[in-house]
Tab-separated table of C-alpha atoms in Angstrom:
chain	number	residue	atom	x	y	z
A	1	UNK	CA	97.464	125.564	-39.033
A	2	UNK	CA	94.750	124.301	-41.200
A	3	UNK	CA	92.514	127.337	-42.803
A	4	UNK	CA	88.972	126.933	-43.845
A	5	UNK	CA	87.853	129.613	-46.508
A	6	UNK	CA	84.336	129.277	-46.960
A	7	UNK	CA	83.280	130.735	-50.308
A	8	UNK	CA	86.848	129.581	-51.878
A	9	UNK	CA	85.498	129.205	-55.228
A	10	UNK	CA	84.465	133.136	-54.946
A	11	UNK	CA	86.562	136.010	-56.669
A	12	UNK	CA	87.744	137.046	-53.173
A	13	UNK	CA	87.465	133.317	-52.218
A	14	UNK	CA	89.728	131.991	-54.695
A	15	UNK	CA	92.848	134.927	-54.518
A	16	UNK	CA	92.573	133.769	-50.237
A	17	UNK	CA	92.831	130.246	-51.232
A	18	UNK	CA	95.985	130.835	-53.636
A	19	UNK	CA	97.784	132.573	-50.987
A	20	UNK	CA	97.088	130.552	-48.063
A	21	UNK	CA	98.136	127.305	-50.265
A	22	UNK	CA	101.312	129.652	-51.467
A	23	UNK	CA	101.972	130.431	-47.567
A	24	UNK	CA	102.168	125.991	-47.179
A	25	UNK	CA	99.065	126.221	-45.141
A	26	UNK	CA	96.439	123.262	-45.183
A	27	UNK	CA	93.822	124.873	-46.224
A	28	UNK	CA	89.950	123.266	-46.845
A	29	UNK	CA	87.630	125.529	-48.979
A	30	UNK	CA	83.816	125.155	-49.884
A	31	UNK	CA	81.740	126.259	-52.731
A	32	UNK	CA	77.921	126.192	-53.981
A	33	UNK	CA	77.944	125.075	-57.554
A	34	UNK	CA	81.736	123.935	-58.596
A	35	UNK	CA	85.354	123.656	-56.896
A	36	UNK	CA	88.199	126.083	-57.569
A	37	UNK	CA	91.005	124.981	-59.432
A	38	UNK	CA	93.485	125.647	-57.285
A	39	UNK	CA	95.834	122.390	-56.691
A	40	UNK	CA	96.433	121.009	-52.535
A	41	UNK	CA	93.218	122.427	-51.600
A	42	UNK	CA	90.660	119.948	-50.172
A	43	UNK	CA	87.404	121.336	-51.446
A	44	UNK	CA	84.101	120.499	-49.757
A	45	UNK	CA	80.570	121.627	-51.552
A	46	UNK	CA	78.468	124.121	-49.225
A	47	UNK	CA	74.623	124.798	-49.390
A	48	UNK	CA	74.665	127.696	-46.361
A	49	UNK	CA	71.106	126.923	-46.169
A	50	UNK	CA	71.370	123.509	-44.739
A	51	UNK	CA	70.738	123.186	-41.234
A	52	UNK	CA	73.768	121.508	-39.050
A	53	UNK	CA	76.210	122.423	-41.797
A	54	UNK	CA	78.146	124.650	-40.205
A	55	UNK	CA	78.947	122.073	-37.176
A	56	UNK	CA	79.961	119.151	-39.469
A	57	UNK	CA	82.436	121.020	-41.275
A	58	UNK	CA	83.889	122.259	-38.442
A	59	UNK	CA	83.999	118.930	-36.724
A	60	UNK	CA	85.137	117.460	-39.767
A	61	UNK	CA	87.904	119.748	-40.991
A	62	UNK	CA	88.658	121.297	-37.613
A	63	UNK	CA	90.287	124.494	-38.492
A	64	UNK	CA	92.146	126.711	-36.567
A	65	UNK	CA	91.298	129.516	-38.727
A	66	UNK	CA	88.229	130.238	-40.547
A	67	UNK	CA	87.460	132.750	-42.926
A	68	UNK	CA	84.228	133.397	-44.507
A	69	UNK	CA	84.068	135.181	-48.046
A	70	UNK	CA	80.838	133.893	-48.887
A	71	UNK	CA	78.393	136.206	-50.928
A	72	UNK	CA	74.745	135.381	-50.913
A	73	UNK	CA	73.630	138.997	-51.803
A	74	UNK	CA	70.571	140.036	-50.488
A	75	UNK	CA	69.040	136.106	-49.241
A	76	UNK	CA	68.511	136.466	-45.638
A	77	UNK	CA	69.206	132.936	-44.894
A	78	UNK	CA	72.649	132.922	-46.502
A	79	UNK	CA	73.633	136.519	-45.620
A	80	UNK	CA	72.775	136.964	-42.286
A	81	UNK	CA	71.961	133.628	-40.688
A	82	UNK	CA	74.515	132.125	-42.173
A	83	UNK	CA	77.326	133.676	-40.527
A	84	UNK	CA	76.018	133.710	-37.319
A	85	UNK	CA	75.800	129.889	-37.349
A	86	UNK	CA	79.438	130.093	-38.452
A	87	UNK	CA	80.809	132.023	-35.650
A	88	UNK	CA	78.774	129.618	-32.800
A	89	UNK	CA	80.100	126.459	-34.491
A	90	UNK	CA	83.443	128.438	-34.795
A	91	UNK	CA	83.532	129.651	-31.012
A	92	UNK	CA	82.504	126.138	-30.250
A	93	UNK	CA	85.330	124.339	-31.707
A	94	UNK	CA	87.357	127.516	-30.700
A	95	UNK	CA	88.133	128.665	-34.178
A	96	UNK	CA	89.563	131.692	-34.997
A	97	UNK	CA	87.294	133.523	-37.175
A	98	UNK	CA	87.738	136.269	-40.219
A	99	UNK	CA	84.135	137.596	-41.503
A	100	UNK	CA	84.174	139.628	-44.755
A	101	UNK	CA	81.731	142.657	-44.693
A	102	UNK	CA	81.309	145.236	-46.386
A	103	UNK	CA	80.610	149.606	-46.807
A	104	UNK	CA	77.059	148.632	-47.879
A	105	UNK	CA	76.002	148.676	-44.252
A	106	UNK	CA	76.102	152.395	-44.246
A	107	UNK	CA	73.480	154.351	-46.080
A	108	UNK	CA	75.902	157.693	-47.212
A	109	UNK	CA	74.580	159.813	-44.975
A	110	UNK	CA	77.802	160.613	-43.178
A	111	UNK	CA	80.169	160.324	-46.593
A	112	UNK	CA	83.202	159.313	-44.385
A	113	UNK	CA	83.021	156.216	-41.860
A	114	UNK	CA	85.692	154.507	-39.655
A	115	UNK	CA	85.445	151.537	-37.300
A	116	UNK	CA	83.483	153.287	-34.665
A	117	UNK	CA	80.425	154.196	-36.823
A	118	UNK	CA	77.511	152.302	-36.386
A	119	UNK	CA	75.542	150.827	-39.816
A	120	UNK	CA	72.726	152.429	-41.133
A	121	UNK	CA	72.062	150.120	-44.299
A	122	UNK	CA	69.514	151.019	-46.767
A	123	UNK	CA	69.263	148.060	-48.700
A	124	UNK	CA	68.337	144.246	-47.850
A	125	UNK	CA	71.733	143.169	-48.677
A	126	UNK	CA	73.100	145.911	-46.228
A	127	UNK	CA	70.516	145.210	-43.923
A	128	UNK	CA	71.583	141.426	-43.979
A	129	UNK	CA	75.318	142.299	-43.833
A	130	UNK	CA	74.996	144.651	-40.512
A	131	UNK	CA	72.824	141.861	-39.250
A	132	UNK	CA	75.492	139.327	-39.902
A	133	UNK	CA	78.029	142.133	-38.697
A	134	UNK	CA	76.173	141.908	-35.153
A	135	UNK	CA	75.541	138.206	-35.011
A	136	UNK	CA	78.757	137.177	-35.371
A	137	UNK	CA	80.278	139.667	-32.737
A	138	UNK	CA	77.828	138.487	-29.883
A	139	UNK	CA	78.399	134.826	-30.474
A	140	UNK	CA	82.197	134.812	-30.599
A	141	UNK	CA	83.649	138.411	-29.534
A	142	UNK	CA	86.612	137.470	-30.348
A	143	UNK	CA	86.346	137.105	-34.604
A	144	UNK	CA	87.163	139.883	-36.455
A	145	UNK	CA	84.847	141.446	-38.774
A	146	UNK	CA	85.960	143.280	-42.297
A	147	UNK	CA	84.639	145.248	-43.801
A	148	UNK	CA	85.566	146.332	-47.220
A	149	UNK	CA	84.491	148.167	-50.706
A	150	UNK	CA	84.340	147.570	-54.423
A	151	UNK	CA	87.058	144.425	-55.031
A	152	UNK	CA	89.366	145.147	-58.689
A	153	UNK	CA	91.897	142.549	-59.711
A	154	UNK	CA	93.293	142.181	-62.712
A	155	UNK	CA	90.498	142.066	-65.080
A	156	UNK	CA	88.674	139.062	-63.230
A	157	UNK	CA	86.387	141.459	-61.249
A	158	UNK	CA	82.604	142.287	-62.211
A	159	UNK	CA	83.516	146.079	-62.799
A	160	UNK	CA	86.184	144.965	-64.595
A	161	UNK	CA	84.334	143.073	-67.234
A	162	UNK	CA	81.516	145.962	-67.238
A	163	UNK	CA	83.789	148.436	-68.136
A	164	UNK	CA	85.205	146.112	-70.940
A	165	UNK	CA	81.668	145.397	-72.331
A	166	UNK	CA	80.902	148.730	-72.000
A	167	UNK	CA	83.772	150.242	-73.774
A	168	UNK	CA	82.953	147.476	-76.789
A	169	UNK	CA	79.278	148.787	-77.295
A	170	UNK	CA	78.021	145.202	-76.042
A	171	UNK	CA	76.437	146.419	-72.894
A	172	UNK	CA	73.577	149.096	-72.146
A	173	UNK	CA	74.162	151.051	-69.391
A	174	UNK	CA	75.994	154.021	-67.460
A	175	UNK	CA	79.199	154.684	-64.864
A	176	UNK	CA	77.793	156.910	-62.567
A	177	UNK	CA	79.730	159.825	-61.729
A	178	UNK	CA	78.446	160.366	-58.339
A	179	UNK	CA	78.315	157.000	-57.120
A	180	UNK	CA	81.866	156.690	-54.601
A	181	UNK	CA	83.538	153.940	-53.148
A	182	UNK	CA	87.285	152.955	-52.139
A	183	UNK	CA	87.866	150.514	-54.376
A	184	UNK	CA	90.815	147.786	-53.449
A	185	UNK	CA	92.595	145.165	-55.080
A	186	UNK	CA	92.211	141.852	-54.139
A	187	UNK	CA	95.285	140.067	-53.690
A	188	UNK	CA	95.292	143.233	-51.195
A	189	UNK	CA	92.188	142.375	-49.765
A	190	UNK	CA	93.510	138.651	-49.620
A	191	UNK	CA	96.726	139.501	-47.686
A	192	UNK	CA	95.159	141.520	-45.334
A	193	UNK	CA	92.738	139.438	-44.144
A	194	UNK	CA	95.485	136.261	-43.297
A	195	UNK	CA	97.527	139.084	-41.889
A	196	UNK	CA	94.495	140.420	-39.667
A	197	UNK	CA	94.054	136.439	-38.794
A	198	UNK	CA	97.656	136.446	-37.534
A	199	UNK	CA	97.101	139.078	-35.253
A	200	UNK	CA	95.555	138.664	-32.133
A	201	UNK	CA	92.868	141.583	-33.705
A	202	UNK	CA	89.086	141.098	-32.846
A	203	UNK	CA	86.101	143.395	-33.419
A	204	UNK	CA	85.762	145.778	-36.827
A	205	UNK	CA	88.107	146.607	-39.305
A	206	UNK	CA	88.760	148.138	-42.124
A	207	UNK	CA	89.851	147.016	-45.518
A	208	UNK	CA	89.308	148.963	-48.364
A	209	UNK	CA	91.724	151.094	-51.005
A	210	UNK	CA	92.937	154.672	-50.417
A	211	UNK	CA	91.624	156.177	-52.917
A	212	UNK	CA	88.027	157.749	-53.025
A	213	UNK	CA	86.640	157.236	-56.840
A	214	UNK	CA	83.230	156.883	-58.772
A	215	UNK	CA	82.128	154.248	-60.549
A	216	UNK	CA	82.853	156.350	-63.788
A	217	UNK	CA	86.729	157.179	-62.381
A	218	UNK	CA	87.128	153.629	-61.338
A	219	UNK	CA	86.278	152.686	-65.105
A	220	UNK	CA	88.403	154.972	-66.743
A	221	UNK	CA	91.048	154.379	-65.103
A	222	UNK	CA	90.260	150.142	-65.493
A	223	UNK	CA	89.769	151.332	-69.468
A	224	UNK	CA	93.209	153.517	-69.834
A	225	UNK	CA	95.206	150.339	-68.129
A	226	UNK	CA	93.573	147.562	-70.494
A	227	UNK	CA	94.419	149.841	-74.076
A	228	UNK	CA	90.656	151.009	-74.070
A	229	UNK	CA	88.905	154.106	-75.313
A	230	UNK	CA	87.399	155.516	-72.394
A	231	UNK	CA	85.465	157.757	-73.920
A	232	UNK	CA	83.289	155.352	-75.101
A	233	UNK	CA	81.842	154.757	-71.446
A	234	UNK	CA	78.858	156.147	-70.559
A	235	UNK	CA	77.745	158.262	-67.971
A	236	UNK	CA	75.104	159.699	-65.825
A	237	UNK	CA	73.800	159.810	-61.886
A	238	UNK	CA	73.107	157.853	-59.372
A	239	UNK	CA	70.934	160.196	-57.976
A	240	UNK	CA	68.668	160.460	-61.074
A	241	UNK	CA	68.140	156.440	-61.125
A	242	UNK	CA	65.772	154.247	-59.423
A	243	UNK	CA	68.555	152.016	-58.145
A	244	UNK	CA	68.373	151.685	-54.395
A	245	UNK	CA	71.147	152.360	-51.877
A	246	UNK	CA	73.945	154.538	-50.711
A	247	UNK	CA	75.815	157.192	-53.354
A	248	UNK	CA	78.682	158.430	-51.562
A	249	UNK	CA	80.147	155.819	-48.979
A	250	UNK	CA	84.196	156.540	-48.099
A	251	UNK	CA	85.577	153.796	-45.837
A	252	UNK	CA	88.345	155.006	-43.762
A	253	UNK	CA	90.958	152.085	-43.175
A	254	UNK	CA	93.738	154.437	-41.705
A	255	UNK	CA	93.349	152.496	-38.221
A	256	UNK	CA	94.110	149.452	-39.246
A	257	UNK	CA	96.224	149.793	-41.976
A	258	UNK	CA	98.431	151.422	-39.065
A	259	UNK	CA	98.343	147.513	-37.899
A	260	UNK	CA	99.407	145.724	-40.907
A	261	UNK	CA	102.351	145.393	-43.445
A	262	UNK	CA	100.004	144.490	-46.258
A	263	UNK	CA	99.565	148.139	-48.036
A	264	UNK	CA	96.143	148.678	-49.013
A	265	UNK	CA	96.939	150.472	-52.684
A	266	UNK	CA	94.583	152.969	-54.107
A	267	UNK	CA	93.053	152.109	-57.030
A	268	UNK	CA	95.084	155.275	-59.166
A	269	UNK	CA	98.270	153.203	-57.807
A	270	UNK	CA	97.128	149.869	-58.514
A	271	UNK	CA	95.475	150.552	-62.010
A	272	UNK	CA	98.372	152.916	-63.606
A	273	UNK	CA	98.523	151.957	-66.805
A	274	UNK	CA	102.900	151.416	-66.744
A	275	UNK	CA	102.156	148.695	-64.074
């Protein structure tokens, strides 16, 4: 079964990659600016903005299973178009299809959200991801959609490094204390998304960690792991900044994570210091 990752060069991109080459599946992964390093992977370079690309590839490479990782933040054209392009040229070909998304399509309001709640996103990146979310579904209602939170992993994650830079006095800034998400890790992530590909799963899911922490939990615990002081990070509120977007969003995974063998750790399990 040949896999397609687009995005492979990506954080989550790359761990999905590693796996599906450690699993002995041919797997084909694109990036924007420079190729992974990972070795057996045919890598293919990817401007999302290009008209027809999503047909070629897929004509070219023809994948039974695609996954798309890709992050274009809050660019319309690469967020939300993007995908839905995907998922036609995917239904066309008859691809199966994994699409990463994520808690920013809800705006807090409701603190807790499962698969059955419908996005509210405050933000032009959440806006773009619930648009994404509903293209892809109506052109090929049979791809899965995931959606997940804040991705950790073993110091290569953005938080990661902000919590190190903050710690070291070489960053202004604040953790904010009421700022909540369920972070995961992402070989986690990784595994359950092939899993979910395995399964003959369609519609929403979700993928995030068990545990509910803030941005300023998250970091101490990130800072107590790596031998850091963590009471050199800083602190403050969400609520008092001028940063757009939700403060309190809880994904609830429980339903799938019912499905899977993949466990989706809590980030107090997965960043204890004696592992």
């Amino acid at each position: 079964m040949t896999v397609l990752i687009i995005g492979g060069s990506g954080f989550l991109g790359a761990e999905l990659v590693r796996q599906a080459v450690a699993a002995g599946l041919p797997t084909v992964a694109t990036y924007a600016t420079r190729p992974g390093d990972t070795a057996r992977v045919a890598w293919r370079r990817l401007d999302l903005r290009d008209p027809g690309w999503e047909d070629a590839i897929m004509t070219e490479v023809g994948p039974r299973l695609v996954v798309n990782a890709s992050s274009g933040k809050a660019d319309w054209e690469i967020t939300a178009q993007g995908p839905v392009r995907l998922a036609i040229a995917a239904a066309k070909h008859g691809s199966r299809l994994v699409h990463v998304s994520t808690d920013a399509v809800f705006s807090g309001a409701r603190v807790h959200y499962d698969e059955s709640c419908l996005p509210d996103p405050v933000t032009p990146y959440g806006a773009a991801k619930a648009a994404a979310e509903t293209g892809v579904l109506l052109v090929h209602p049979n791809a899965v959609v995931a959606r997940t939170s804040l991705i950790i992993g073993d110091g290569r994650s953005v938080h990661e490094r902000i919590v190190h830079e903050l710690a070291a006095g070489t960053r202004d800034g604040v953790l904010f204390t009421d700022d909540i998400r369920c972070p995961v890790h992402v070989t986690d992530l990784a595994a359950a998304l092939l899993e979910v590909a395995s399964h003959d799963a369609h519609g929403i899911h979700h993928l995030a960690g068990a545990d509910a922490l803030s941005r300023h939990e998250l970091g101490t615990l990130i800072a107590r792991r790596d031998g850091l002081d963590a009471s050199r990070l800083p602190t403050g509120l969400r609520a008092d900044s001028a940063l757009p977007g939700a403060v309190d969003v809880r994904l609830d995974s429980r339903a799938t994570q019912r499905k899977l063998h993949t466990t989706l750790r809590g980030a107090r399990r997965f960043l204890a210091a004696t592992e």
